[in-house]
Amino acid sequence: MTTPLPTALARARSPRAPGPDIPAGHQVTPWPGEPRPVPPRLDRLLRLSLAGGRLRPAASAGALHPVNAHLLLGPDHPLPPGRYAYDPVRHRLRLRAAAPAGAPPGAVAVLTVTARRTVSHYGHRAWPLLLLDTGHAAAALALAGAPEWCPDAEPALLAAAAGLPADWRGAEPEHALAAVRLTPGPPDVLERWSAYAPAPPPAPTPHRPPDVLVEAWRLLGALPGTATAWRPTAAPAVTDAVLRARRSGEPPLRGTPRPAALHTVLAAARRTAPLPWEVLTTPAALAPLAARAAGQGWLADAGALLLAHGCPDDAPPALIRHAHVRAGYAVGLAQAVATGLGLASRPVGSWQHGPGGPPHPVHALALGLRTRATPRTEGTDRP
């Protein structure tokens, strides 16, 4: 018996603890093909957004990094036109399928998620976190210079454009959730790439997937899109030094930033995600939310909390996808702004039902004053 989406979202927000942990699987999907250097035009962009091992520019729940980038390269790049899988650990591309003649110009990244990586630790709470992580990856690309993104296209179109196989033949599937334009190209670029045949799947997985992972696959597959529309990334201008420096601070993040700094961070989030946003600073406002943050009681002592809320359990499936991806994107941009202001910050993605605070928290960014004793760690919340 399958679980309805509202029931699954309510379960993800319930006090029920996930577990036990399962193996996280491959850090990078083992697509076939020889590794090739990243073209110079894309080298800086990918290095400052997605590249790395557990420590990467884009925040991720538990530093598990489930988001993959499939690059669609046209004839205006040094590499042969085709579909490439990006290996962020080695900063290399693997040619999955060459493109026929007439491939559209430009470069596009289709962002997919490998659910096992996040399910391995977060269990039934994982699938909303996968949506938030997709938004963070898109924000990292935007901050590094990507001009446009497409957050709401039908997943079937995104998967077809990336050439994901219809039959994974025992390999664990990836689910396509967003696209980011890396260099200029035609508006119908996804439709044109989707007309090409899919590429072969990676090697099959020898083990039977656990039920919690199969359920996550089903839930991700039940999240539709609404429209294929390219939107300006609207990323704030930040220096390369800021992009290299942004990391999630080690809690607790004490010290309330100045009102002007909090206003700047709040404005960055509001510009990019149509959700209710608030900045909370008082102990009376933070304590109830700390009790609902999946065991992260340190939030009660944080200097401030930028919070997005307003997606109820029974929201339409397309809205659930839209709200979470957009919230992750906005928090990713806001974190870069906070870093540029000299603040310590840490995204918080796991939220539970409970009394107190705004209804239906979706995502947040804890903020504090940076001190010499505030080390930086990879990832985001990991209760």
Tab-separated table of C-alpha atoms in Angstrom:
chain	number	residue	atom	x	y	z
A	1	MET	CA	0.000	0.000	0.000
A	2	THR	CA	1.447	3.371	-1.000
A	3	THR	CA	1.463	6.402	1.258
A	4	PRO	CA	-0.430	9.523	0.051
A	5	LEU	CA	1.828	12.548	-0.341
A	6	PRO	CA	0.189	14.604	2.466
A	7	THR	CA	0.608	11.661	4.832
A	8	ALA	CA	4.257	11.320	3.798
A	9	LEU	CA	4.937	15.025	4.383
A	10	ALA	CA	3.236	14.864	7.779
A	11	ARG	CA	5.357	11.822	8.617
A	12	ALA	CA	8.539	13.642	7.554
A	13	ARG	CA	7.563	16.436	9.955
A	14	SER	CA	6.608	14.112	12.801
A	15	PRO	CA	8.736	13.415	15.916
A	16	ARG	CA	9.274	9.856	14.686
A	17	ALA	CA	13.048	9.296	14.569
A	18	PRO	CA	14.562	8.002	11.323
A	19	GLY	CA	16.615	4.875	11.231
A	20	PRO	CA	18.367	2.652	11.280
A	21	ASP	CA	20.992	4.081	8.924
A	22	ILE	CA	21.631	2.285	5.649
A	23	PRO	CA	24.765	2.430	3.444
A	24	ALA	CA	24.990	5.736	1.576
A	25	GLY	CA	26.187	4.099	-1.629
A	26	HIS	CA	28.427	5.728	-4.213
A	27	GLN	CA	29.553	9.288	-3.600
A	28	VAL	CA	29.321	9.804	-7.374
A	29	THR	CA	27.073	7.770	-9.690
A	30	PRO	CA	29.339	5.298	-11.570
A	31	TRP	CA	28.393	6.327	-15.092
A	32	PRO	CA	30.524	4.672	-17.793
A	33	GLY	CA	32.934	6.752	-19.867
A	34	GLU	CA	36.411	8.186	-19.652
A	35	PRO	CA	36.849	11.303	-17.505
A	36	ARG	CA	37.518	14.483	-19.474
A	37	PRO	CA	38.678	17.933	-18.342
A	38	VAL	CA	36.040	20.566	-17.712
A	39	PRO	CA	36.056	23.155	-20.530
A	40	PRO	CA	37.776	26.412	-19.499
A	41	ARG	CA	34.547	28.369	-19.937
A	42	LEU	CA	32.883	26.259	-17.228
A	43	ASP	CA	35.877	25.539	-14.984
A	44	ARG	CA	35.503	28.430	-12.546
A	45	LEU	CA	31.724	28.147	-12.439
A	46	LEU	CA	31.741	24.486	-11.422
A	47	ARG	CA	34.698	24.808	-9.045
A	48	LEU	CA	32.969	27.582	-7.107
A	49	SER	CA	29.593	25.844	-6.965
A	50	LEU	CA	29.566	22.038	-6.937
A	51	ALA	CA	33.147	20.730	-6.802
A	52	GLY	CA	34.578	18.887	-3.797
A	53	GLY	CA	34.211	15.837	-1.584
A	54	ARG	CA	32.305	16.127	1.692
A	55	LEU	CA	33.370	19.785	1.860
A	56	ARG	CA	31.693	21.629	-1.030
A	57	PRO	CA	30.502	25.176	-1.705
A	58	ALA	CA	26.827	24.163	-1.766
A	59	ALA	CA	25.314	23.242	1.589
A	60	SER	CA	23.725	19.801	1.959
A	61	ALA	CA	21.862	18.068	4.776
A	62	GLY	CA	24.388	15.943	6.631
A	63	ALA	CA	27.040	16.773	3.991
A	64	LEU	CA	25.641	13.853	1.996
A	65	HIS	CA	25.441	15.771	-1.321
A	66	PRO	CA	22.737	13.878	-3.227
A	67	VAL	CA	22.534	16.401	-6.096
A	68	ASN	CA	24.076	15.476	-9.449
A	69	ALA	CA	24.641	17.692	-12.497
A	70	HIS	CA	24.169	16.401	-16.038
A	71	LEU	CA	25.644	18.881	-18.489
A	72	LEU	CA	24.152	19.323	-21.950
A	73	LEU	CA	26.953	20.823	-24.048
A	74	GLY	CA	26.332	22.272	-27.484
A	75	PRO	CA	28.791	22.739	-30.350
A	76	ASP	CA	30.245	25.975	-28.949
A	77	HIS	CA	32.482	24.169	-26.421
A	78	PRO	CA	35.852	22.431	-26.833
A	79	LEU	CA	34.404	19.015	-25.959
A	80	PRO	CA	32.248	17.129	-28.472
A	81	PRO	CA	28.545	18.066	-28.153
A	82	GLY	CA	26.687	15.661	-25.912
A	83	ARG	CA	25.383	14.765	-22.495
A	84	TYR	CA	28.015	14.663	-19.749
A	85	ALA	CA	27.833	13.597	-16.107
A	86	TYR	CA	29.790	15.933	-13.840
A	87	ASP	CA	32.061	14.282	-11.262
A	88	PRO	CA	32.388	16.906	-8.490
A	89	VAL	CA	34.993	14.940	-6.535
A	90	ARG	CA	37.465	14.739	-9.437
A	91	HIS	CA	36.156	17.861	-11.233
A	92	ARG	CA	35.810	15.941	-14.458
A	93	LEU	CA	33.100	15.223	-17.043
A	94	ARG	CA	32.089	11.801	-18.336
A	95	LEU	CA	30.572	11.634	-21.796
A	96	ARG	CA	27.348	9.649	-21.431
A	97	ALA	CA	26.152	10.140	-25.024
A	98	ALA	CA	27.357	12.183	-27.981
A	99	ALA	CA	24.767	14.498	-29.510
A	100	PRO	CA	23.628	14.169	-33.117
A	101	ALA	CA	24.282	16.983	-35.556
A	102	GLY	CA	22.250	20.078	-34.836
A	103	ALA	CA	22.561	20.036	-31.037
A	104	PRO	CA	21.515	23.390	-29.579
A	105	PRO	CA	24.286	25.785	-28.536
A	106	GLY	CA	25.070	26.670	-24.963
A	107	ALA	CA	25.498	24.685	-21.768
A	108	VAL	CA	22.741	23.567	-19.396
A	109	ALA	CA	22.965	21.618	-16.142
A	110	VAL	CA	20.035	19.323	-15.328
A	111	LEU	CA	20.056	18.739	-11.568
A	112	THR	CA	19.048	15.290	-10.351
A	113	VAL	CA	19.116	13.640	-6.935
A	114	THR	CA	20.362	10.241	-5.824
A	115	ALA	CA	17.917	9.606	-2.997
A	116	ARG	CA	19.948	6.888	-1.246
A	117	ARG	CA	22.611	9.352	-0.111
A	118	THR	CA	20.163	11.336	2.019
A	119	VAL	CA	17.840	8.456	2.885
A	120	SER	CA	20.865	6.629	4.329
A	121	HIS	CA	20.758	8.885	7.387
A	122	TYR	CA	17.438	10.738	7.331
A	123	GLY	CA	15.127	7.876	6.362
A	124	HIS	CA	11.510	8.998	6.003
A	125	ARG	CA	12.554	12.642	6.524
A	126	ALA	CA	14.842	12.589	3.487
A	127	TRP	CA	12.671	13.457	0.515
A	128	PRO	CA	11.892	17.097	1.474
A	129	LEU	CA	15.606	17.538	2.214
A	130	LEU	CA	16.413	16.344	-1.310
A	131	LEU	CA	14.297	19.199	-2.659
A	132	LEU	CA	16.036	21.735	-0.419
A	133	ASP	CA	19.460	20.431	-1.483
A	134	THR	CA	18.471	20.846	-5.134
A	135	GLY	CA	17.702	24.487	-4.451
A	136	HIS	CA	21.063	24.944	-2.712
A	137	ALA	CA	22.913	23.439	-5.689
A	138	ALA	CA	21.054	25.732	-8.105
A	139	ALA	CA	21.881	28.727	-5.892
A	140	ALA	CA	25.562	27.786	-5.862
A	141	LEU	CA	25.604	27.717	-9.669
A	142	ALA	CA	23.769	31.050	-9.787
A	143	LEU	CA	26.218	32.694	-7.401
A	144	ALA	CA	29.114	31.477	-9.543
A	145	GLY	CA	27.638	33.141	-12.628
A	146	ALA	CA	24.862	30.978	-14.118
A	147	PRO	CA	22.413	33.442	-15.710
A	148	GLU	CA	19.073	31.568	-15.650
A	149	TRP	CA	17.343	28.597	-14.088
A	150	CYS	CA	14.189	26.565	-14.587
A	151	PRO	CA	12.795	25.344	-11.237
A	152	ASP	CA	9.329	24.153	-12.273
A	153	ALA	CA	9.675	22.152	-15.510
A	154	GLU	CA	8.018	18.763	-15.682
A	155	PRO	CA	10.435	16.157	-14.269
A	156	ALA	CA	9.747	13.952	-17.304
A	157	LEU	CA	11.014	16.700	-19.627
A	158	LEU	CA	14.099	17.273	-17.472
A	159	ALA	CA	14.858	13.534	-17.397
A	160	ALA	CA	14.419	13.233	-21.167
A	161	ALA	CA	16.676	16.232	-21.784
A	162	ALA	CA	19.352	14.707	-19.549
A	163	GLY	CA	18.970	11.394	-21.349
A	164	LEU	CA	18.171	9.498	-18.173
A	165	PRO	CA	17.170	5.924	-18.992
A	166	ALA	CA	13.542	4.883	-18.832
A	167	ASP	CA	14.707	1.450	-17.660
A	168	TRP	CA	17.455	1.650	-15.048
A	169	ARG	CA	18.065	-2.134	-15.312
A	170	GLY	CA	18.703	-2.627	-11.625
A	171	ALA	CA	20.690	0.583	-11.123
A	172	GLU	CA	19.381	3.056	-8.568
A	173	PRO	CA	17.521	5.866	-10.361
A	174	GLU	CA	18.181	9.570	-10.301
A	175	HIS	CA	15.248	11.987	-10.203
A	176	ALA	CA	15.440	15.231	-12.203
A	177	LEU	CA	14.209	18.315	-10.329
A	178	ALA	CA	15.618	21.513	-11.895
A	179	ALA	CA	17.742	22.927	-14.697
A	180	VAL	CA	20.277	25.757	-14.694
A	181	ARG	CA	21.509	27.522	-17.817
A	182	LEU	CA	25.284	27.872	-17.547
A	183	THR	CA	25.871	29.808	-20.783
A	184	PRO	CA	23.467	31.508	-23.220
A	185	GLY	CA	21.336	29.322	-25.472
A	186	PRO	CA	17.884	29.011	-27.064
A	187	PRO	CA	14.715	29.119	-24.912
A	188	ASP	CA	13.612	25.658	-26.110
A	189	VAL	CA	16.913	23.991	-25.202
A	190	LEU	CA	15.311	21.365	-22.937
A	191	GLU	CA	12.745	20.375	-25.537
A	192	ARG	CA	15.444	20.024	-28.203
A	193	TRP	CA	17.662	17.837	-26.024
A	194	SER	CA	14.666	15.715	-24.993
A	195	ALA	CA	14.217	14.642	-28.632
A	196	TYR	CA	17.463	12.640	-28.520
A	197	ALA	CA	17.534	9.011	-27.407
A	198	PRO	CA	18.351	8.262	-23.753
A	199	ALA	CA	21.840	7.188	-22.747
A	200	PRO	CA	22.729	3.788	-21.206
A	201	PRO	CA	22.242	3.395	-17.447
A	202	PRO	CA	25.072	2.968	-14.923
A	203	ALA	CA	26.039	-0.420	-13.533
A	204	PRO	CA	23.267	-2.232	-11.623
A	205	THR	CA	23.159	-2.277	-7.847
A	206	PRO	CA	23.683	-5.779	-6.422
A	207	HIS	CA	21.527	-5.297	-3.326
A	208	ARG	CA	17.759	-5.057	-2.946
A	209	PRO	CA	16.790	-1.481	-2.030
A	210	PRO	CA	15.186	-1.073	1.418
A	211	ASP	CA	11.533	-0.084	1.605
A	212	VAL	CA	12.284	3.428	2.899
A	213	LEU	CA	14.361	4.099	-0.225
A	214	VAL	CA	11.728	2.709	-2.587
A	215	GLU	CA	9.166	4.951	-0.896
A	216	ALA	CA	11.413	7.999	-1.392
A	217	TRP	CA	11.698	7.160	-5.113
A	218	ARG	CA	7.911	6.951	-5.366
A	219	LEU	CA	7.368	10.252	-3.574
A	220	LEU	CA	9.899	12.076	-5.734
A	221	GLY	CA	8.190	10.661	-8.796
A	222	ALA	CA	4.835	12.021	-7.570
A	223	LEU	CA	6.003	15.662	-7.567
A	224	PRO	CA	4.928	17.213	-10.898
A	225	GLY	CA	6.050	20.417	-12.525
A	226	THR	CA	3.966	23.335	-13.750
A	227	ALA	CA	5.772	25.217	-16.517
A	228	THR	CA	9.004	25.274	-18.500
A	229	ALA	CA	10.032	28.872	-17.978
A	230	TRP	CA	13.582	30.176	-17.715
A	231	ARG	CA	13.948	32.770	-14.996
A	232	PRO	CA	16.865	35.095	-14.180
A	233	THR	CA	18.836	33.687	-11.286
A	234	ALA	CA	18.784	37.113	-9.571
A	235	ALA	CA	21.890	36.144	-7.620
A	236	PRO	CA	23.562	38.914	-5.616
A	237	ALA	CA	27.024	39.987	-6.696
A	238	VAL	CA	29.597	38.384	-4.420
A	239	THR	CA	33.337	37.948	-4.760
A	240	ASP	CA	35.126	34.685	-5.444
A	241	ALA	CA	36.622	34.964	-1.957
A	242	VAL	CA	33.123	34.950	-0.443
A	243	LEU	CA	32.129	31.948	-2.558
A	244	ARG	CA	35.173	30.046	-1.311
A	245	ALA	CA	34.594	31.096	2.305
A	246	ARG	CA	30.912	30.247	2.720
A	247	ARG	CA	30.509	27.247	4.968
A	248	SER	CA	28.041	26.166	7.624
A	249	GLY	CA	29.158	27.386	11.025
A	250	GLU	CA	29.461	25.073	13.993
A	251	PRO	CA	26.616	25.627	16.474
A	252	PRO	CA	25.775	27.436	18.597
A	253	LEU	CA	25.785	30.617	16.517
A	254	ARG	CA	25.542	33.239	19.221
A	255	GLY	CA	25.337	36.997	18.970
A	256	THR	CA	22.524	38.861	17.246
A	257	PRO	CA	23.636	40.621	14.043
A	258	ARG	CA	22.791	44.265	13.530
A	259	PRO	CA	19.315	45.035	12.164
A	260	ALA	CA	20.725	46.386	8.893
A	261	ALA	CA	22.582	43.119	8.258
A	262	LEU	CA	19.499	41.035	9.049
A	263	HIS	CA	17.418	43.197	6.714
A	264	THR	CA	19.915	42.609	3.903
A	265	VAL	CA	19.835	38.841	4.409
A	266	LEU	CA	16.031	38.833	4.604
A	267	ALA	CA	15.742	40.893	1.415
A	268	ALA	CA	17.975	38.419	-0.454
A	269	ALA	CA	15.622	35.576	0.465
A	270	ARG	CA	12.413	37.446	-0.281
A	271	ARG	CA	13.580	38.400	-3.762
A	272	THR	CA	13.938	34.789	-4.855
A	273	ALA	CA	11.295	32.659	-3.121
A	274	PRO	CA	7.570	33.568	-2.900
A	275	LEU	CA	7.100	32.255	0.636
A	276	PRO	CA	6.404	33.995	3.939
A	277	TRP	CA	9.812	34.939	5.410
A	278	GLU	CA	10.614	36.204	8.884
A	279	VAL	CA	13.698	37.019	10.928
A	280	LEU	CA	13.333	35.949	14.553
A	281	THR	CA	15.742	37.157	17.234
A	282	THR	CA	14.114	36.932	20.655
A	283	PRO	CA	14.416	33.909	22.975
A	284	ALA	CA	10.608	33.752	23.162
A	285	ALA	CA	10.430	33.307	19.375
A	286	LEU	CA	13.425	30.988	19.008
A	287	ALA	CA	12.741	28.546	21.863
A	288	PRO	CA	9.537	27.007	20.393
A	289	LEU	CA	11.218	26.558	17.011
A	290	ALA	CA	14.290	25.010	18.614
A	291	ALA	CA	11.965	22.393	20.108
A	292	ARG	CA	10.656	21.626	16.584
A	293	ALA	CA	14.024	21.475	14.787
A	294	ALA	CA	14.700	17.717	14.910
A	295	GLY	CA	16.810	17.737	18.047
A	296	GLN	CA	18.699	20.949	17.359
A	297	GLY	CA	18.108	22.656	20.669
A	298	TRP	CA	21.055	24.979	20.089
A	299	LEU	CA	18.741	27.130	17.946
A	300	ALA	CA	17.288	28.586	21.148
A	301	ASP	CA	20.644	30.345	21.693
A	302	ALA	CA	21.233	31.422	18.086
A	303	GLY	CA	21.581	35.113	17.343
A	304	ALA	CA	18.816	35.089	14.736
A	305	LEU	CA	16.828	32.779	12.497
A	306	LEU	CA	15.764	33.520	8.919
A	307	LEU	CA	12.683	31.332	8.444
A	308	ALA	CA	10.531	30.355	5.460
A	309	HIS	CA	7.170	28.779	6.243
A	310	GLY	CA	3.695	28.301	4.825
A	311	CYS	CA	3.668	24.951	2.984
A	312	PRO	CA	1.036	22.790	4.738
A	313	ASP	CA	1.067	19.006	4.611
A	314	ASP	CA	-1.904	18.955	2.233
A	315	ALA	CA	-0.448	21.450	-0.252
A	316	PRO	CA	-0.732	20.404	-3.925
A	317	PRO	CA	2.227	18.223	-4.985
A	318	ALA	CA	3.539	20.833	-7.438
A	319	LEU	CA	3.491	23.449	-4.668
A	320	ILE	CA	5.404	21.161	-2.295
A	321	ARG	CA	8.145	20.768	-4.890
A	322	HIS	CA	8.103	24.478	-5.770
A	323	ALA	CA	8.193	25.683	-2.148
A	324	HIS	CA	11.040	23.432	-1.044
A	325	VAL	CA	13.260	23.903	-4.094
A	326	ARG	CA	12.713	27.671	-3.985
A	327	ALA	CA	13.348	27.814	-0.227
A	328	GLY	CA	16.629	25.940	-0.626
A	329	TYR	CA	17.589	28.300	-3.440
A	330	ALA	CA	16.771	31.397	-1.391
A	331	VAL	CA	18.631	30.172	1.690
A	332	GLY	CA	21.634	29.339	-0.503
A	333	LEU	CA	21.716	32.923	-1.794
A	334	ALA	CA	21.061	34.354	1.672
A	335	GLN	CA	23.925	32.359	3.153
A	336	ALA	CA	26.347	33.864	0.624
A	337	VAL	CA	25.057	37.330	1.509
A	338	ALA	CA	25.517	36.561	5.221
A	339	THR	CA	29.075	35.377	4.564
A	340	GLY	CA	29.832	38.603	2.699
A	341	LEU	CA	28.589	40.539	5.739
A	342	GLY	CA	30.948	38.604	8.012
A	343	LEU	CA	28.224	36.582	9.742
A	344	ALA	CA	28.281	32.953	10.795
A	345	SER	CA	25.380	30.917	9.401
A	346	ARG	CA	23.967	27.411	9.163
A	347	PRO	CA	20.987	26.152	7.110
A	348	VAL	CA	18.381	24.142	9.009
A	349	GLY	CA	16.174	21.801	6.980
A	350	SER	CA	14.453	19.290	9.283
A	351	TRP	CA	11.309	20.581	11.002
A	352	GLN	CA	8.646	18.904	13.110
A	353	HIS	CA	5.046	19.692	13.921
A	354	GLY	CA	4.502	21.352	17.266
A	355	PRO	CA	3.175	24.385	19.109
A	356	GLY	CA	4.757	27.799	18.870
A	357	GLY	CA	6.269	29.728	16.022
A	358	PRO	CA	5.003	30.282	12.480
A	359	PRO	CA	3.040	27.403	10.919
A	360	HIS	CA	4.602	24.815	8.631
A	361	PRO	CA	8.331	25.707	8.647
A	362	VAL	CA	10.032	24.785	5.365
A	363	HIS	CA	13.645	25.948	5.665
A	364	ALA	CA	15.740	28.312	7.753
A	365	LEU	CA	19.157	29.911	8.123
A	366	ALA	CA	20.544	30.318	11.621
A	367	LEU	CA	22.685	33.430	11.971
A	368	GLY	CA	25.212	34.670	14.494
A	369	LEU	CA	28.336	36.737	14.889
A	370	ARG	CA	31.506	35.104	13.631
A	371	THR	CA	34.240	34.678	16.227
A	372	ARG	CA	37.663	33.059	16.229
A	373	ALA	CA	36.075	30.117	18.049
A	374	THR	CA	33.487	29.533	15.301
A	375	PRO	CA	34.894	26.743	13.102
A	376	ARG	CA	33.358	25.998	9.735
A	377	THR	CA	31.987	22.600	8.930
A	378	GLU	CA	30.680	20.986	5.812
A	379	GLY	CA	26.983	20.446	5.245
A	380	THR	CA	24.007	21.657	7.217
A	381	ASP	CA	21.903	20.230	10.020
A	382	ARG	CA	22.617	16.642	11.031
A	383	PRO	CA	20.687	15.808	14.233
